[in-house]
Amino acid sequence: MFNMGGGELIVVGILALILIPPEKLPGVATKLGRYVRTIQRSLEEVKGSFKDGLKADNAPPVKRPEIPPQNTSQNSTEGDKA
């Protein structure tokens, strides 16, 4: 999931033992697992709603009105009226 190797997992484990007392470690791991699962469920729900929205969007495309090109000629004499 996080593309971590064995050495990296050992370092994370040692840091966890240093920062979190061993008697509290199972509770912290349980809470962390619950948070990760909640985030995964939320992401799956969002993905599903996007897929449903794309499937339900069978409306014909909106035709945009054509805008005539603006006159951008450089030979204008309006600036020479001063």
PDB file of N, CA and C in Angstrom:
ATOM      1  N   MET A   1       0.826  -1.199   0.000  1.00  0.00           N
ATOM      2  CA  MET A   1       0.000   0.000   0.000  1.00  0.00           C
ATOM      3  C   MET A   1       0.866   1.257   0.000  1.00  0.00           C
ATOM      4  N   PHE A   2       1.915   1.280   0.831  1.00  0.00           N
ATOM      5  CA  PHE A   2       2.759   2.461   0.918  1.00  0.00           C
ATOM      6  C   PHE A   2       4.111   2.237   0.255  1.00  0.00           C
ATOM      7  N   ASN A   3       4.313   1.093  -0.425  1.00  0.00           N
ATOM      8  CA  ASN A   3       5.571   0.756  -1.095  1.00  0.00           C
ATOM      9  C   ASN A   3       6.753   0.835  -0.140  1.00  0.00           C
ATOM     10  N   MET A   4       6.622   0.174   1.005  1.00  0.00           N
ATOM     11  CA  MET A   4       7.685   0.175   2.008  1.00  0.00           C
ATOM     12  C   MET A   4       8.358  -1.189   2.012  1.00  0.00           C
ATOM     13  N   GLY A   5       9.692  -1.183   2.113  1.00  0.00           N
ATOM     14  CA  GLY A   5      10.451  -2.419   2.189  1.00  0.00           C
ATOM     15  C   GLY A   5      10.587  -2.898   3.613  1.00  0.00           C
ATOM     16  N   GLY A   6      11.295  -4.012   3.780  1.00  0.00           N
ATOM     17  CA  GLY A   6      11.471  -4.591   5.110  1.00  0.00           C
ATOM     18  C   GLY A   6      12.255  -3.696   6.049  1.00  0.00           C
ATOM     19  N   GLY A   7      13.338  -3.093   5.530  1.00  0.00           N
ATOM     20  CA  GLY A   7      14.147  -2.205   6.369  1.00  0.00           C
ATOM     21  C   GLY A   7      13.370  -0.999   6.850  1.00  0.00           C
ATOM     22  N   GLU A   8      12.558  -0.452   5.973  1.00  0.00           N
ATOM     23  CA  GLU A   8      11.751   0.718   6.343  1.00  0.00           C
ATOM     24  C   GLU A   8      10.720   0.345   7.398  1.00  0.00           C
ATOM     25  N   LEU A   9      10.136  -0.835   7.281  1.00  0.00           N
ATOM     26  CA  LEU A   9       9.166  -1.278   8.289  1.00  0.00           C
ATOM     27  C   LEU A   9       9.832  -1.463   9.653  1.00  0.00           C
ATOM     28  N   ILE A  10      11.062  -1.957   9.654  1.00  0.00           N
ATOM     29  CA  ILE A  10      11.778  -2.129  10.923  1.00  0.00           C
ATOM     30  C   ILE A  10      12.041  -0.775  11.566  1.00  0.00           C
ATOM     31  N   VAL A  11      12.446   0.208  10.767  1.00  0.00           N
ATOM     32  CA  VAL A  11      12.702   1.549  11.303  1.00  0.00           C
ATOM     33  C   VAL A  11      11.421   2.149  11.871  1.00  0.00           C
ATOM     34  N   VAL A  12      10.321   2.006  11.154  1.00  0.00           N
ATOM     35  CA  VAL A  12       9.040   2.529  11.642  1.00  0.00           C
ATOM     36  C   VAL A  12       8.638   1.811  12.925  1.00  0.00           C
ATOM     37  N   GLY A  13       8.851   0.510  13.005  1.00  0.00           N
ATOM     38  CA  GLY A  13       8.532  -0.242  14.214  1.00  0.00           C
ATOM     39  C   GLY A  13       9.347   0.208  15.408  1.00  0.00           C
ATOM     40  N   ILE A  14      10.634   0.437  15.197  1.00  0.00           N
ATOM     41  CA  ILE A  14      11.496   0.900  16.288  1.00  0.00           C
ATOM     42  C   ILE A  14      11.061   2.289  16.750  1.00  0.00           C
ATOM     43  N   LEU A  15      10.764   3.171  15.799  1.00  0.00           N
ATOM     44  CA  LEU A  15      10.291   4.508  16.169  1.00  0.00           C
ATOM     45  C   LEU A  15       8.977   4.436  16.938  1.00  0.00           C
ATOM     46  N   ALA A  16       8.087   3.537  16.521  1.00  0.00           N
ATOM     47  CA  ALA A  16       6.809   3.395  17.225  1.00  0.00           C
ATOM     48  C   ALA A  16       7.037   2.933  18.663  1.00  0.00           C
ATOM     49  N   LEU A  17       7.986   2.004  18.859  1.00  0.00           N
ATOM     50  CA  LEU A  17       8.266   1.536  20.222  1.00  0.00           C
ATOM     51  C   LEU A  17       8.899   2.620  21.078  1.00  0.00           C
ATOM     52  N   ILE A  18       9.679   3.510  20.451  1.00  0.00           N
ATOM     53  CA  ILE A  18      10.304   4.590  21.206  1.00  0.00           C
ATOM     54  C   ILE A  18       9.276   5.658  21.575  1.00  0.00           C
ATOM     55  N   LEU A  19       8.433   6.035  20.619  1.00  0.00           N
ATOM     56  CA  LEU A  19       7.493   7.137  20.829  1.00  0.00           C
ATOM     57  C   LEU A  19       6.232   6.733  21.575  1.00  0.00           C
ATOM     58  N   ILE A  20       5.804   5.490  21.409  1.00  0.00           N
ATOM     59  CA  ILE A  20       4.554   5.021  22.022  1.00  0.00           C
ATOM     60  C   ILE A  20       4.912   3.900  23.002  1.00  0.00           C
ATOM     61  N   PRO A  21       4.470   4.002  24.223  1.00  0.00           N
ATOM     62  CA  PRO A  21       4.761   2.932  25.192  1.00  0.00           C
ATOM     63  C   PRO A  21       4.168   1.601  24.728  1.00  0.00           C
ATOM     64  N   PRO A  22       4.850   0.489  24.996  1.00  0.00           N
ATOM     65  CA  PRO A  22       4.380  -0.824  24.515  1.00  0.00           C
ATOM     66  C   PRO A  22       2.965  -1.191  24.960  1.00  0.00           C
ATOM     67  N   GLU A  23       2.551  -0.745  26.142  1.00  0.00           N
ATOM     68  CA  GLU A  23       1.199  -1.112  26.600  1.00  0.00           C
ATOM     69  C   GLU A  23       0.109  -0.361  25.834  1.00  0.00           C
ATOM     70  N   LYS A  24       0.442   0.781  25.233  1.00  0.00           N
ATOM     71  CA  LYS A  24      -0.548   1.555  24.467  1.00  0.00           C
ATOM     72  C   LYS A  24      -0.486   1.264  22.966  1.00  0.00           C
ATOM     73  N   LEU A  25       0.534   0.541  22.541  1.00  0.00           N
ATOM     74  CA  LEU A  25       0.740   0.288  21.116  1.00  0.00           C
ATOM     75  C   LEU A  25      -0.423  -0.462  20.446  1.00  0.00           C
ATOM     76  N   PRO A  26      -1.006  -1.505  21.068  1.00  0.00           N
ATOM     77  CA  PRO A  26      -2.132  -2.186  20.409  1.00  0.00           C
ATOM     78  C   PRO A  26      -3.345  -1.265  20.199  1.00  0.00           C
ATOM     79  N   GLY A  27      -3.629  -0.412  21.166  1.00  0.00           N
ATOM     80  CA  GLY A  27      -4.760   0.513  21.029  1.00  0.00           C
ATOM     81  C   GLY A  27      -4.523   1.527  19.924  1.00  0.00           C
ATOM     82  N   VAL A  28      -3.293   2.028  19.824  1.00  0.00           N
ATOM     83  CA  VAL A  28      -2.956   2.993  18.778  1.00  0.00           C
ATOM     84  C   VAL A  28      -3.043   2.324  17.402  1.00  0.00           C
ATOM     85  N   ALA A  29      -2.540   1.087  17.305  1.00  0.00           N
ATOM     86  CA  ALA A  29      -2.600   0.370  16.032  1.00  0.00           C
ATOM     87  C   ALA A  29      -4.050   0.115  15.618  1.00  0.00           C
ATOM     88  N   THR A  30      -4.905  -0.215  16.579  1.00  0.00           N
ATOM     89  CA  THR A  30      -6.317  -0.439  16.280  1.00  0.00           C
ATOM     90  C   THR A  30      -6.975   0.833  15.769  1.00  0.00           C
ATOM     91  N   LYS A  31      -6.728   1.952  16.432  1.00  0.00           N
ATOM     92  CA  LYS A  31      -7.298   3.229  15.999  1.00  0.00           C
ATOM     93  C   LYS A  31      -6.791   3.615  14.620  1.00  0.00           C
ATOM     94  N   LEU A  32      -5.496   3.408  14.380  1.00  0.00           N
ATOM     95  CA  LEU A  32      -4.929   3.729  13.080  1.00  0.00           C
ATOM     96  C   LEU A  32      -5.562   2.881  11.978  1.00  0.00           C
ATOM     97  N   GLY A  33      -5.759   1.604  12.271  1.00  0.00           N
ATOM     98  CA  GLY A  33      -6.419   0.720  11.305  1.00  0.00           C
ATOM     99  C   GLY A  33      -7.842   1.162  11.011  1.00  0.00           C
ATOM    100  N   ARG A  34      -8.566   1.599  12.028  1.00  0.00           N
ATOM    101  CA  ARG A  34      -9.941   2.085  11.825  1.00  0.00           C
ATOM    102  C   ARG A  34      -9.968   3.339  10.962  1.00  0.00           C
ATOM    103  N   TYR A  35      -9.013   4.260  11.216  1.00  0.00           N
ATOM    104  CA  TYR A  35      -8.953   5.495  10.425  1.00  0.00           C
ATOM    105  C   TYR A  35      -8.637   5.193   8.957  1.00  0.00           C
ATOM    106  N   VAL A  36      -7.692   4.290   8.740  1.00  0.00           N
ATOM    107  CA  VAL A  36      -7.335   3.933   7.367  1.00  0.00           C
ATOM    108  C   VAL A  36      -8.526   3.300   6.660  1.00  0.00           C
ATOM    109  N   ARG A  37      -9.238   2.414   7.342  1.00  0.00           N
ATOM    110  CA  ARG A  37     -10.407   1.759   6.736  1.00  0.00           C
ATOM    111  C   ARG A  37     -11.509   2.780   6.442  1.00  0.00           C
ATOM    112  N   THR A  38     -11.716   3.728   7.340  1.00  0.00           N
ATOM    113  CA  THR A  38     -12.722   4.768   7.118  1.00  0.00           C
ATOM    114  C   THR A  38     -12.373   5.604   5.891  1.00  0.00           C
ATOM    115  N   ILE A  39     -11.104   5.938   5.739  1.00  0.00           N
ATOM    116  CA  ILE A  39     -10.669   6.710   4.575  1.00  0.00           C
ATOM    117  C   ILE A  39     -10.860   5.892   3.302  1.00  0.00           C
ATOM    118  N   GLN A  40     -10.536   4.603   3.331  1.00  0.00           N
ATOM    119  CA  GLN A  40     -10.723   3.753   2.159  1.00  0.00           C
ATOM    120  C   GLN A  40     -12.192   3.671   1.765  1.00  0.00           C
ATOM    121  N   ARG A  41     -13.074   3.516   2.750  1.00  0.00           N
ATOM    122  CA  ARG A  41     -14.513   3.453   2.449  1.00  0.00           C
ATOM    123  C   ARG A  41     -15.001   4.760   1.843  1.00  0.00           C
ATOM    124  N   SER A  42     -14.521   5.870   2.374  1.00  0.00           N
ATOM    125  CA  SER A  42     -14.925   7.171   1.834  1.00  0.00           C
ATOM    126  C   SER A  42     -14.456   7.333   0.391  1.00  0.00           C
ATOM    127  N   LEU A  43     -13.230   6.929   0.109  1.00  0.00           N
ATOM    128  CA  LEU A  43     -12.719   7.029  -1.256  1.00  0.00           C
ATOM    129  C   LEU A  43     -13.501   6.141  -2.214  1.00  0.00           C
ATOM    130  N   GLU A  44     -13.838   4.934  -1.784  1.00  0.00           N
ATOM    131  CA  GLU A  44     -14.638   4.044  -2.628  1.00  0.00           C
ATOM    132  C   GLU A  44     -16.022   4.639  -2.892  1.00  0.00           C
ATOM    133  N   GLU A  45     -16.588   5.277  -1.885  1.00  0.00           N
ATOM    134  CA  GLU A  45     -17.897   5.909  -2.042  1.00  0.00           C
ATOM    135  C   GLU A  45     -17.837   7.052  -3.051  1.00  0.00           C
ATOM    136  N   VAL A  46     -16.785   7.848  -2.967  1.00  0.00           N
ATOM    137  CA  VAL A  46     -16.628   8.961  -3.908  1.00  0.00           C
ATOM    138  C   VAL A  46     -16.409   8.432  -5.319  1.00  0.00           C
ATOM    139  N   LYS A  47     -15.581   7.408  -5.465  1.00  0.00           N
ATOM    140  CA  LYS A  47     -15.350   6.811  -6.788  1.00  0.00           C
ATOM    141  C   LYS A  47     -16.652   6.276  -7.371  1.00  0.00           C
ATOM    142  N   GLY A  48     -17.429   5.607  -6.533  1.00  0.00           N
ATOM    143  CA  GLY A  48     -18.706   5.059  -6.992  1.00  0.00           C
ATOM    144  C   GLY A  48     -19.671   6.146  -7.428  1.00  0.00           C
ATOM    145  N   SER A  49     -19.713   7.249  -6.694  1.00  0.00           N
ATOM    146  CA  SER A  49     -20.631   8.322  -7.079  1.00  0.00           C
ATOM    147  C   SER A  49     -20.188   8.975  -8.383  1.00  0.00           C
ATOM    148  N   PHE A  50     -18.870   9.089  -8.603  1.00  0.00           N
ATOM    149  CA  PHE A  50     -18.394   9.626  -9.883  1.00  0.00           C
ATOM    150  C   PHE A  50     -18.768   8.700 -11.037  1.00  0.00           C
ATOM    151  N   LYS A  51     -18.576   7.390 -10.826  1.00  0.00           N
ATOM    152  CA  LYS A  51     -18.917   6.429 -11.882  1.00  0.00           C
ATOM    153  C   LYS A  51     -20.410   6.454 -12.174  1.00  0.00           C
ATOM    154  N   ASP A  52     -21.248   6.526 -11.125  1.00  0.00           N
ATOM    155  CA  ASP A  52     -22.691   6.597 -11.323  1.00  0.00           C
ATOM    156  C   ASP A  52     -23.080   7.874 -12.045  1.00  0.00           C
ATOM    157  N   GLY A  53     -22.414   8.973 -11.707  1.00  0.00           N
ATOM    158  CA  GLY A  53     -22.702  10.249 -12.358  1.00  0.00           C
ATOM    159  C   GLY A  53     -22.339  10.215 -13.831  1.00  0.00           C
ATOM    160  N   LEU A  54     -21.237   9.564 -14.162  1.00  0.00           N
ATOM    161  CA  LEU A  54     -20.839   9.470 -15.560  1.00  0.00           C
ATOM    162  C   LEU A  54     -21.783   8.575 -16.345  1.00  0.00           C
ATOM    163  N   LYS A  55     -22.261   7.510 -15.716  1.00  0.00           N
ATOM    164  CA  LYS A  55     -23.194   6.612 -16.396  1.00  0.00           C
ATOM    165  C   LYS A  55     -24.547   7.288 -16.606  1.00  0.00           C
ATOM    166  N   ALA A  56     -24.988   8.073 -15.626  1.00  0.00           N
ATOM    167  CA  ALA A  56     -26.307   8.700 -15.690  1.00  0.00           C
ATOM    168  C   ALA A  56     -26.307   9.941 -16.584  1.00  0.00           C
ATOM    169  N   ASP A  57     -25.158  10.445 -16.914  1.00  0.00           N
ATOM    170  CA  ASP A  57     -25.072  11.672 -17.709  1.00  0.00           C
ATOM    171  C   ASP A  57     -25.164  11.341 -19.191  1.00  0.00           C
ATOM    172  N   ASN A  58     -26.365  11.045 -19.641  1.00  0.00           N
ATOM    173  CA  ASN A  58     -26.593  10.720 -21.048  1.00  0.00           C
ATOM    174  C   ASN A  58     -27.221  11.881 -21.793  1.00  0.00           C
ATOM    175  N   ALA A  59     -27.150  13.059 -21.222  1.00  0.00           N
ATOM    176  CA  ALA A  59     -27.742  14.231 -21.860  1.00  0.00           C
ATOM    177  C   ALA A  59     -26.927  14.597 -23.097  1.00  0.00           C
ATOM    178  N   PRO A  60     -27.593  15.135 -24.116  1.00  0.00           N
ATOM    179  CA  PRO A  60     -26.842  15.540 -25.306  1.00  0.00           C
ATOM    180  C   PRO A  60     -25.925  16.705 -24.962  1.00  0.00           C
ATOM    181  N   PRO A  61     -24.814  16.820 -25.661  1.00  0.00           N
ATOM    182  CA  PRO A  61     -23.894  17.916 -25.345  1.00  0.00           C
ATOM    183  C   PRO A  61     -24.522  19.273 -25.636  1.00  0.00           C
ATOM    184  N   VAL A  62     -24.142  20.244 -24.855  1.00  0.00           N
ATOM    185  CA  VAL A  62     -24.666  21.601 -25.004  1.00  0.00           C
ATOM    186  C   VAL A  62     -23.986  22.247 -26.200  1.00  0.00           C
ATOM    187  N   LYS A  63     -24.804  22.795 -27.098  1.00  0.00           N
ATOM    188  CA  LYS A  63     -24.254  23.456 -28.270  1.00  0.00           C
ATOM    189  C   LYS A  63     -24.006  24.916 -27.913  1.00  0.00           C
ATOM    190  N   ARG A  64     -22.764  25.327 -28.015  1.00  0.00           N
ATOM    191  CA  ARG A  64     -22.408  26.695 -27.674  1.00  0.00           C
ATOM    192  C   ARG A  64     -22.665  27.604 -28.865  1.00  0.00           C
ATOM    193  N   PRO A  65     -23.187  28.805 -28.600  1.00  0.00           N
ATOM    194  CA  PRO A  65     -23.399  29.735 -29.715  1.00  0.00           C
ATOM    195  C   PRO A  65     -22.054  30.207 -30.248  1.00  0.00           C
ATOM    196  N   GLU A  66     -22.022  30.403 -31.556  1.00  0.00           N
ATOM    197  CA  GLU A  66     -20.781  30.868 -32.157  1.00  0.00           C
ATOM    198  C   GLU A  66     -20.641  32.368 -31.931  1.00  0.00           C
ATOM    199  N   ILE A  67     -19.468  32.786 -31.550  1.00  0.00           N
ATOM    200  CA  ILE A  67     -19.192  34.198 -31.286  1.00  0.00           C
ATOM    201  C   ILE A  67     -18.440  34.746 -32.487  1.00  0.00           C
ATOM    202  N   PRO A  68     -18.949  35.838 -33.058  1.00  0.00           N
ATOM    203  CA  PRO A  68     -18.258  36.396 -34.227  1.00  0.00           C
ATOM    204  C   PRO A  68     -16.900  36.959 -33.806  1.00  0.00           C
ATOM    205  N   PRO A  69     -15.910  36.898 -34.690  1.00  0.00           N
ATOM    206  CA  PRO A  69     -14.594  37.420 -34.334  1.00  0.00           C
ATOM    207  C   PRO A  69     -14.629  38.924 -34.134  1.00  0.00           C
ATOM    208  N   GLN A  70     -13.804  39.386 -33.207  1.00  0.00           N
ATOM    209  CA  GLN A  70     -13.750  40.815 -32.924  1.00  0.00           C
ATOM    210  C   GLN A  70     -12.855  41.503 -33.940  1.00  0.00           C
ATOM    211  N   ASN A  71     -13.150  42.782 -34.196  1.00  0.00           N
ATOM    212  CA  ASN A  71     -12.350  43.555 -35.128  1.00  0.00           C
ATOM    213  C   ASN A  71     -11.073  43.988 -34.413  1.00  0.00           C
ATOM    214  N   THR A  72      -9.966  43.439 -34.839  1.00  0.00           N
ATOM    215  CA  THR A  72      -8.691  43.755 -34.194  1.00  0.00           C
ATOM    216  C   THR A  72      -7.730  44.395 -35.184  1.00  0.00           C
ATOM    217  N   SER A  73      -8.250  45.207 -36.078  1.00  0.00           N
ATOM    218  CA  SER A  73      -7.383  45.802 -37.098  1.00  0.00           C
ATOM    219  C   SER A  73      -6.466  46.836 -36.471  1.00  0.00           C
ATOM    220  N   GLN A  74      -5.255  46.921 -36.943  1.00  0.00           N
ATOM    221  CA  GLN A  74      -4.236  47.828 -36.416  1.00  0.00           C
ATOM    222  C   GLN A  74      -4.272  49.181 -37.129  1.00  0.00           C
ATOM    223  N   ASN A  75      -5.061  49.338 -38.200  1.00  0.00           N
ATOM    224  CA  ASN A  75      -5.098  50.567 -38.985  1.00  0.00           C
ATOM    225  C   ASN A  75      -6.180  51.506 -38.512  1.00  0.00           C
ATOM    226  N   SER A  76      -6.512  51.509 -37.260  1.00  0.00           N
ATOM    227  CA  SER A  76      -7.546  52.363 -36.732  1.00  0.00           C
ATOM    228  C   SER A  76      -7.041  53.792 -36.607  1.00  0.00           C
ATOM    229  N   THR A  77      -7.892  54.773 -36.922  1.00  0.00           N
ATOM    230  CA  THR A  77      -7.506  56.159 -36.839  1.00  0.00           C
ATOM    231  C   THR A  77      -8.091  56.833 -35.622  1.00  0.00           C
ATOM    232  N   GLU A  78      -8.716  56.054 -34.712  1.00  0.00           N
ATOM    233  CA  GLU A  78      -9.327  56.641 -33.524  1.00  0.00           C
ATOM    234  C   GLU A  78      -8.285  57.216 -32.578  1.00  0.00           C
ATOM    235  N   GLY A  79      -7.091  56.668 -32.524  1.00  0.00           N
ATOM    236  CA  GLY A  79      -6.051  57.153 -31.640  1.00  0.00           C
ATOM    237  C   GLY A  79      -5.401  58.439 -32.160  1.00  0.00           C
ATOM    238  N   ASP A  80      -5.611  58.789 -33.430  1.00  0.00           N
ATOM    239  CA  ASP A  80      -4.981  59.971 -34.009  1.00  0.00           C
ATOM    240  C   ASP A  80      -5.862  61.201 -33.940  1.00  0.00           C
ATOM    241  N   LYS A  81      -6.974  61.172 -33.228  1.00  0.00           N
ATOM    242  CA  LYS A  81      -7.911  62.292 -33.190  1.00  0.00           C
ATOM    243  C   LYS A  81      -7.460  63.421 -32.271  1.00  0.00           C
ATOM    244  N   ALA A  82      -6.427  63.289 -31.535  1.00  0.00           N
ATOM    245  CA  ALA A  82      -6.003  64.280 -30.557  1.00  0.00           C
ATOM    246  C   ALA A  82      -5.525  65.520 -31.162  1.00  0.00           C
TER     247      ALA A  82
END
